[in-house]
Amino acid sequence: MRTIILGLGVILAVVTVPPTAKAQSSDAPQVENARVEKKALDGPLAAEVKTWAAKADGPQWLGYAVPQMGRERMTCCGEYNGSWRNGCEHCRLEDRDHGTNMTSREEEGTTKLEAPRSIAVLFRAENRRVTKIRVVSMECSLDAGGLPFVWLSGVKPAESVELLETFVRGTDLDAHDDDHISHGALTAIAVHADPAADRALESFTRTGEPESLRKQTTFWLGAAREKAGLAVLEKMAKSDPSSDVRSQVTFALSVSHEPGAVEEMIRMAHDDQSSHVRGQALFWLAHKAGQKAVGAITGAIENDPDTDVKKKAVFALSQLPKDEGVPKLIEVAQTNRNREVRKQAMFWLGQSHDPRALSFFEKILTQ
């Protein structure tokens, strides 16, 4: 397993799965330790959930399945025990200490999963209101802690998105509601394979929405929404008035696998009016590596008017693979005209513990 990102309550990882893995085709996930009732939805989803929650004096769960964005992605429930080679394994729904683990599968050879995948969207209600929203892949087995569990069939994805939007819109995600209802709803929307999810996420990025919501939405646009997500991120990179939000856009671009994401990061590193944003773009470019990224970083060292941005670019060089970064740091330490930039390059060379850096220091000291 190769971990990519840890942040925003989410772990992104890459898991190697045998090419024989199959998408689960059952109508409901495996639910244990629960009093399960299965029923077909016969009216609007929002009305069904509202009625169910209004009757929930004690804790109980309700869930349904919708198509999942990205065939090669698995969403688990924060109980990583050392190996995901056999899938998500077990989700204990009543555990309070949990997050969301999103994994992207790198399969051996060229074999692809044969069927569309689905996710289970889960609501917990107590004291006549929804108190928690979670989302897991259908492969995960669920332990409901002995509580009632209603499973709905026949739910339309667009209706699901519309319902989840009501738990997100206008929310200050920095407020951290007790069970992170809005966070769970945002995550669930992001992994819906439906155009309604793209429209909802784009609406959360409007400047009238709280800054915390815009920032966290950028993450999901990059991590889950593919081409449509990149288009919104490119728009935000140019038009969002908050430098903090645009800084988060650089991070979201770094987790996107879409062609064009690196080019937009380079543009931000060069053109954004905020030195903070330019510096963050350089930092995340270093994690993408590649010749385009190296060129943007070295270009900032030479041409950015802000010394602090130049220093951040030097740090970005130190984050590159050593065969790319160390020679560039030596070059900067030898030739850059800015004394502070040269000092920064020398510092990071010292931290590299690379034999080439040692030889460089020996040469300087013996001259």
Coordinates of C-alpha atoms in Angstrom, one line a residue:
M1 CA 0.0 0.0 0.0
R2 CA 1.3 3.5 -0.9
T3 CA -0.2 6.3 1.1
I4 CA -0.7 9.5 -0.9
I5 CA -2.5 12.1 1.4
L6 CA -3.4 12.5 5.0
G7 CA -5.6 15.5 5.6
L8 CA -9.1 16.9 6.0
G9 CA -10.1 13.7 7.9
V10 CA -9.4 11.6 4.8
I11 CA -6.6 9.1 3.9
L12 CA -6.0 8.5 0.3
A13 CA -4.0 5.4 -0.4
V14 CA -3.1 3.2 -3.3
V15 CA -3.8 -0.5 -2.9
T16 CA -2.7 -3.3 -5.2
V17 CA -5.7 -5.7 -5.8
P18 CA -5.6 -8.9 -7.8
P19 CA -7.2 -8.6 -11.2
T20 CA -9.8 -11.2 -10.2
A21 CA -11.5 -8.8 -7.8
K22 CA -15.2 -8.4 -8.6
A23 CA -17.6 -5.6 -7.7
Q24 CA -20.2 -6.9 -5.2
S25 CA -23.6 -7.1 -7.0
S26 CA -26.0 -7.6 -4.0
D27 CA -28.8 -5.1 -3.3
A28 CA -27.6 -4.4 0.2
P29 CA -24.3 -4.6 2.1
Q30 CA -23.6 -7.3 4.6
V31 CA -25.1 -6.0 7.9
E32 CA -24.3 -7.7 11.2
N33 CA -25.6 -7.1 14.7
A34 CA -28.7 -5.3 13.5
R35 CA -32.4 -5.5 13.3
V36 CA -32.7 -5.1 9.5
E37 CA -35.8 -3.9 7.6
K38 CA -35.7 -3.8 3.8
K39 CA -38.2 -1.6 2.0
A40 CA -38.7 -0.1 -1.4
L41 CA -38.8 3.7 -1.7
D42 CA -42.3 4.7 -2.8
G43 CA -42.1 8.5 -2.5
P44 CA -39.6 11.3 -2.4
L45 CA -36.3 10.3 -0.6
A46 CA -36.2 13.5 1.4
A47 CA -39.7 12.9 2.8
E48 CA -38.9 9.3 3.6
V49 CA -35.7 10.2 5.5
K50 CA -37.5 13.1 7.3
T51 CA -40.3 10.9 8.5
W52 CA -37.9 8.1 9.5
A53 CA -35.8 10.5 11.6
A54 CA -38.8 12.2 13.2
K55 CA -39.8 8.8 14.6
A56 CA -36.3 7.9 15.9
D57 CA -36.4 8.4 19.6
G58 CA -33.5 6.0 20.1
P59 CA -30.5 5.6 17.8
Q60 CA -31.0 3.8 14.5
W61 CA -29.6 3.6 11.0
L62 CA -31.0 4.0 7.5
G63 CA -29.1 3.4 4.3
Y64 CA -29.3 3.0 0.5
A65 CA -27.0 2.4 -2.5
V66 CA -26.1 4.7 -5.4
P67 CA -23.6 4.4 -8.2
Q68 CA -20.0 5.3 -7.2
M69 CA -17.7 7.8 -8.9
G70 CA -14.6 6.0 -10.1
R71 CA -14.6 2.2 -10.6
E72 CA -11.2 1.8 -9.1
R73 CA -11.9 3.5 -5.8
M74 CA -12.9 2.0 -2.5
T75 CA -14.3 4.1 0.4
C76 CA -13.8 2.5 3.8
C77 CA -14.6 3.7 7.3
G78 CA -11.4 4.4 9.2
E79 CA -10.6 1.0 10.7
Y80 CA -7.4 0.3 8.9
N81 CA -5.7 -2.6 10.6
G82 CA -2.5 -3.0 8.6
S83 CA -3.8 -4.5 5.4
W84 CA -6.5 -3.7 2.9
R85 CA -5.5 -6.4 0.5
N86 CA -8.9 -8.2 1.2
G87 CA -11.0 -5.0 1.0
C88 CA -12.5 -2.8 3.6
E89 CA -13.3 -5.7 6.0
H90 CA -15.4 -4.4 8.9
C91 CA -17.1 -1.1 9.7
R92 CA -18.4 -0.6 13.2
L93 CA -21.0 2.1 12.7
E94 CA -21.3 2.9 16.4
D95 CA -17.6 3.7 16.9
R96 CA -17.2 7.4 17.4
D97 CA -13.6 7.6 16.5
H98 CA -13.6 7.1 12.8
G99 CA -12.7 8.8 9.5
T100 CA -13.1 8.0 5.9
N101 CA -10.4 6.0 4.0
M102 CA -10.6 6.5 0.3
T103 CA -8.4 4.0 -1.7
S104 CA -7.6 4.0 -5.3
R105 CA -6.9 0.6 -6.8
E106 CA -3.9 -0.1 -9.0
E107 CA -4.6 -3.4 -10.5
E108 CA -2.0 -5.8 -11.8
G109 CA -1.9 -6.0 -15.6
T110 CA -4.6 -4.3 -17.6
T111 CA -7.6 -6.1 -16.2
K112 CA -10.5 -3.7 -15.3
L113 CA -13.3 -4.3 -12.9
E114 CA -16.2 -5.6 -14.9
A115 CA -19.2 -3.9 -13.3
P116 CA -20.0 -0.4 -12.0
R117 CA -19.4 0.0 -8.3
S118 CA -21.8 1.3 -5.7
I119 CA -21.6 3.0 -2.4
A120 CA -23.8 2.8 0.7
V121 CA -25.0 6.2 2.0
L122 CA -25.8 5.8 5.7
F123 CA -27.8 8.1 8.0
R124 CA -27.9 7.8 11.8
A125 CA -30.8 9.3 13.7
E126 CA -31.5 9.8 17.4
N127 CA -33.7 12.1 19.4
R128 CA -35.8 12.6 16.3
R129 CA -33.1 14.1 14.1
V130 CA -30.2 13.0 11.8
T131 CA -27.0 13.0 13.9
K132 CA -24.5 11.4 11.5
I133 CA -23.9 10.7 7.8
R134 CA -21.4 8.1 6.6
V135 CA -20.5 6.6 3.3
V136 CA -18.8 3.2 2.6
S137 CA -18.3 0.9 -0.3
M138 CA -20.7 -1.9 -0.7
E139 CA -17.9 -4.5 -0.2
C140 CA -17.6 -3.4 3.4
S141 CA -19.5 -5.4 6.1
L142 CA -21.3 -3.3 8.6
D143 CA -21.8 -3.8 12.3
A144 CA -24.8 -1.6 13.5
G145 CA -24.2 -2.2 17.2
G146 CA -27.5 -4.0 17.7
L147 CA -29.6 -1.1 16.5
P148 CA -32.5 -1.0 14.0
F149 CA -31.3 -0.7 10.4
V150 CA -33.6 0.3 7.5
W151 CA -32.3 -0.5 3.9
L152 CA -34.0 1.4 1.1
S153 CA -34.0 0.2 -2.5
G154 CA -34.9 2.2 -5.6
V155 CA -33.2 5.5 -4.6
K156 CA -32.3 7.8 -7.5
P157 CA -28.8 9.3 -7.3
A158 CA -30.0 12.9 -8.1
E159 CA -32.5 12.7 -5.2
S160 CA -29.8 11.5 -2.9
V161 CA -27.6 14.5 -3.9
E162 CA -30.5 16.9 -3.4
L163 CA -31.1 15.5 0.1
L164 CA -27.4 15.6 1.1
E165 CA -27.1 19.2 -0.1
T166 CA -29.5 20.2 2.7
F167 CA -26.9 19.1 5.2
V168 CA -24.1 21.0 3.5
R169 CA -25.3 24.3 2.0
G170 CA -24.3 27.4 3.9
T171 CA -22.3 25.4 6.4
D172 CA -19.2 26.6 8.2
L173 CA -17.2 23.4 8.2
D174 CA -14.7 24.9 10.6
A175 CA -17.4 24.9 13.3
H176 CA -17.1 21.1 13.6
D177 CA -20.6 19.9 14.5
D178 CA -20.5 17.1 17.0
D179 CA -20.6 14.2 14.6
H180 CA -19.5 16.1 11.5
I181 CA -22.8 15.7 9.7
S182 CA -21.9 18.3 7.0
H183 CA -18.5 16.7 6.5
G184 CA -20.1 13.3 5.9
A185 CA -22.7 14.7 3.6
L186 CA -20.0 16.5 1.5
T187 CA -18.0 13.3 1.2
A188 CA -21.1 11.4 0.2
I189 CA -21.9 13.9 -2.6
A190 CA -18.4 13.8 -3.9
V191 CA -18.4 10.0 -4.6
H192 CA -21.8 10.0 -6.3
A193 CA -21.5 9.0 -10.0
D194 CA -24.1 11.5 -11.2
P195 CA -24.0 14.9 -12.9
A196 CA -26.0 16.3 -10.0
A197 CA -23.0 15.8 -7.7
D198 CA -20.9 18.0 -10.0
R199 CA -23.5 20.7 -10.0
A200 CA -23.8 20.6 -6.2
L201 CA -20.1 20.8 -5.6
E202 CA -19.7 23.7 -8.0
S203 CA -22.5 25.5 -6.2
F204 CA -20.5 25.1 -2.9
T205 CA -17.6 27.0 -4.4
R206 CA -19.6 30.2 -5.0
T207 CA -18.2 33.2 -3.2
G208 CA -21.3 33.6 -1.2
E209 CA -20.6 30.3 0.6
P210 CA -18.5 30.1 3.7
E211 CA -14.8 30.0 3.0
S212 CA -14.4 26.8 5.0
L213 CA -16.9 25.1 2.7
R214 CA -15.2 26.4 -0.5
K215 CA -11.8 25.1 0.8
Q216 CA -13.0 21.6 1.6
T217 CA -15.0 21.3 -1.6
T218 CA -11.8 22.0 -3.6
F219 CA -10.3 18.8 -2.1
W220 CA -13.1 16.7 -3.4
L221 CA -13.1 18.3 -6.8
G222 CA -9.5 17.3 -7.2
A223 CA -9.6 13.9 -5.5
A224 CA -12.9 12.5 -6.8
R225 CA -14.5 14.5 -9.6
E226 CA -12.1 14.0 -12.5
K227 CA -12.5 16.2 -15.6
A228 CA -15.5 18.2 -14.3
G229 CA -13.7 18.8 -11.0
L230 CA -10.6 20.1 -12.8
A231 CA -12.7 22.6 -14.7
V232 CA -14.1 24.1 -11.5
L233 CA -10.7 24.2 -9.8
E234 CA -9.3 26.1 -12.8
K235 CA -12.1 28.6 -12.5
M236 CA -11.6 29.0 -8.7
A237 CA -7.8 29.4 -9.3
K238 CA -8.5 32.5 -11.3
S239 CA -11.6 34.0 -9.6
D240 CA -11.9 33.1 -5.9
P241 CA -11.1 36.3 -3.9
S242 CA -9.6 34.4 -1.0
S243 CA -5.9 33.6 -1.1
D244 CA -6.5 30.9 1.5
V245 CA -9.1 29.2 -0.8
R246 CA -6.8 29.6 -3.8
S247 CA -4.0 28.1 -1.7
Q248 CA -6.2 25.1 -1.1
V249 CA -6.9 24.9 -4.8
T250 CA -3.1 24.2 -5.4
F251 CA -3.4 21.2 -3.0
A252 CA -6.5 19.9 -4.8
L253 CA -4.8 20.2 -8.1
S254 CA -1.9 18.1 -6.7
V255 CA -4.2 15.2 -6.0
S256 CA -6.0 15.4 -9.3
H257 CA -4.9 12.9 -12.0
E258 CA -6.4 14.9 -14.8
P259 CA -4.3 16.2 -17.7
G260 CA -4.0 19.9 -17.2
A261 CA -3.8 19.9 -13.4
V262 CA 0.0 20.4 -13.4
E263 CA -0.2 23.2 -16.0
E264 CA -2.7 25.0 -13.8
M265 CA -0.4 24.6 -10.8
I266 CA 2.5 26.1 -12.8
R267 CA 0.3 29.0 -13.9
M268 CA -0.6 29.7 -10.3
A269 CA 3.0 29.5 -9.2
H270 CA 3.9 32.1 -11.8
D271 CA 0.9 34.4 -11.9
D272 CA -1.1 34.4 -8.7
Q273 CA -1.1 37.8 -7.1
S274 CA -0.5 36.3 -3.6
S275 CA 3.0 35.3 -2.6
H276 CA 1.5 32.7 -0.2
V277 CA -0.4 31.0 -3.1
R278 CA 2.6 31.0 -5.4
G279 CA 4.6 29.4 -2.6
Q280 CA 2.0 26.7 -2.0
A281 CA 1.8 26.0 -5.7
L282 CA 5.5 25.5 -5.7
F283 CA 5.4 23.2 -2.7
W284 CA 2.8 20.9 -4.2
L285 CA 4.5 21.0 -7.6
A286 CA 7.5 19.5 -5.9
H287 CA 5.4 16.5 -4.9
K288 CA 4.3 16.0 -8.5
A289 CA 7.9 16.2 -9.7
G290 CA 8.5 15.8 -13.4
Q291 CA 10.3 18.2 -15.8
K292 CA 7.5 20.6 -16.0
A293 CA 7.4 21.0 -12.2
V294 CA 11.2 21.4 -11.9
G295 CA 11.1 24.1 -14.6
A296 CA 8.4 26.0 -12.7
I297 CA 10.3 25.8 -9.4
T298 CA 13.6 26.9 -10.8
G299 CA 11.9 29.6 -12.8
A300 CA 10.4 31.0 -9.5
I301 CA 13.9 31.0 -7.9
E302 CA 15.2 33.1 -10.7
N303 CA 12.2 35.4 -11.5
D304 CA 9.7 35.7 -8.7
P305 CA 9.9 39.3 -7.2
D306 CA 9.3 38.1 -3.7
T307 CA 12.3 36.7 -1.7
D308 CA 10.0 34.6 0.5
V309 CA 8.6 32.9 -2.6
K310 CA 12.1 32.3 -3.8
K311 CA 13.0 30.6 -0.5
K312 CA 9.8 28.5 -0.7
A313 CA 10.9 27.4 -4.2
V314 CA 14.3 26.4 -2.8
F315 CA 12.5 24.3 -0.2
A316 CA 10.4 22.8 -3.0
L317 CA 13.6 21.7 -4.7
S318 CA 14.5 19.9 -1.4
Q319 CA 11.3 17.9 -1.7
L320 CA 12.1 16.6 -5.2
P321 CA 13.6 13.1 -5.6
K322 CA 17.3 13.5 -4.7
D323 CA 18.6 12.9 -8.2
E324 CA 16.6 15.9 -9.4
G325 CA 16.7 18.1 -6.3
V326 CA 20.3 17.9 -5.0
P327 CA 22.0 19.0 -8.3
K328 CA 19.5 21.9 -8.6
L329 CA 20.2 23.0 -5.0
I330 CA 23.9 22.9 -5.6
E331 CA 23.4 25.0 -8.7
V332 CA 21.4 27.6 -6.8
A333 CA 23.9 27.7 -3.9
Q334 CA 26.7 28.3 -6.4
T335 CA 25.1 30.8 -8.8
N336 CA 22.1 32.6 -7.4
R337 CA 22.6 36.3 -6.9
N338 CA 20.3 36.5 -3.9
R339 CA 22.3 35.9 -0.7
E340 CA 19.2 34.7 1.3
V341 CA 18.3 32.2 -1.5
R342 CA 21.9 30.9 -1.5
K343 CA 21.8 30.4 2.3
Q344 CA 18.5 28.6 2.0
A345 CA 19.9 26.3 -0.7
M346 CA 22.9 25.6 1.6
F347 CA 20.7 24.8 4.5
W348 CA 18.6 22.2 2.6
L349 CA 21.7 20.7 1.1
G350 CA 22.9 20.1 4.6
Q351 CA 19.6 18.4 5.5
S352 CA 19.8 16.1 2.5
H353 CA 22.7 14.0 3.8
D354 CA 23.6 13.4 0.2
P355 CA 27.3 12.6 -0.7
R356 CA 27.1 15.2 -3.5
A357 CA 26.2 17.8 -1.0
L358 CA 29.1 16.8 1.2
S359 CA 31.5 17.0 -1.7
F360 CA 30.1 20.5 -2.5
F361 CA 30.7 21.7 1.1
E362 CA 34.3 20.2 1.1
K363 CA 35.0 22.1 -2.1
I364 CA 33.8 25.4 -0.6
L365 CA 35.7 24.9 2.6
T366 CA 39.0 24.0 1.0
Q367 CA 39.0 26.9 -1.5

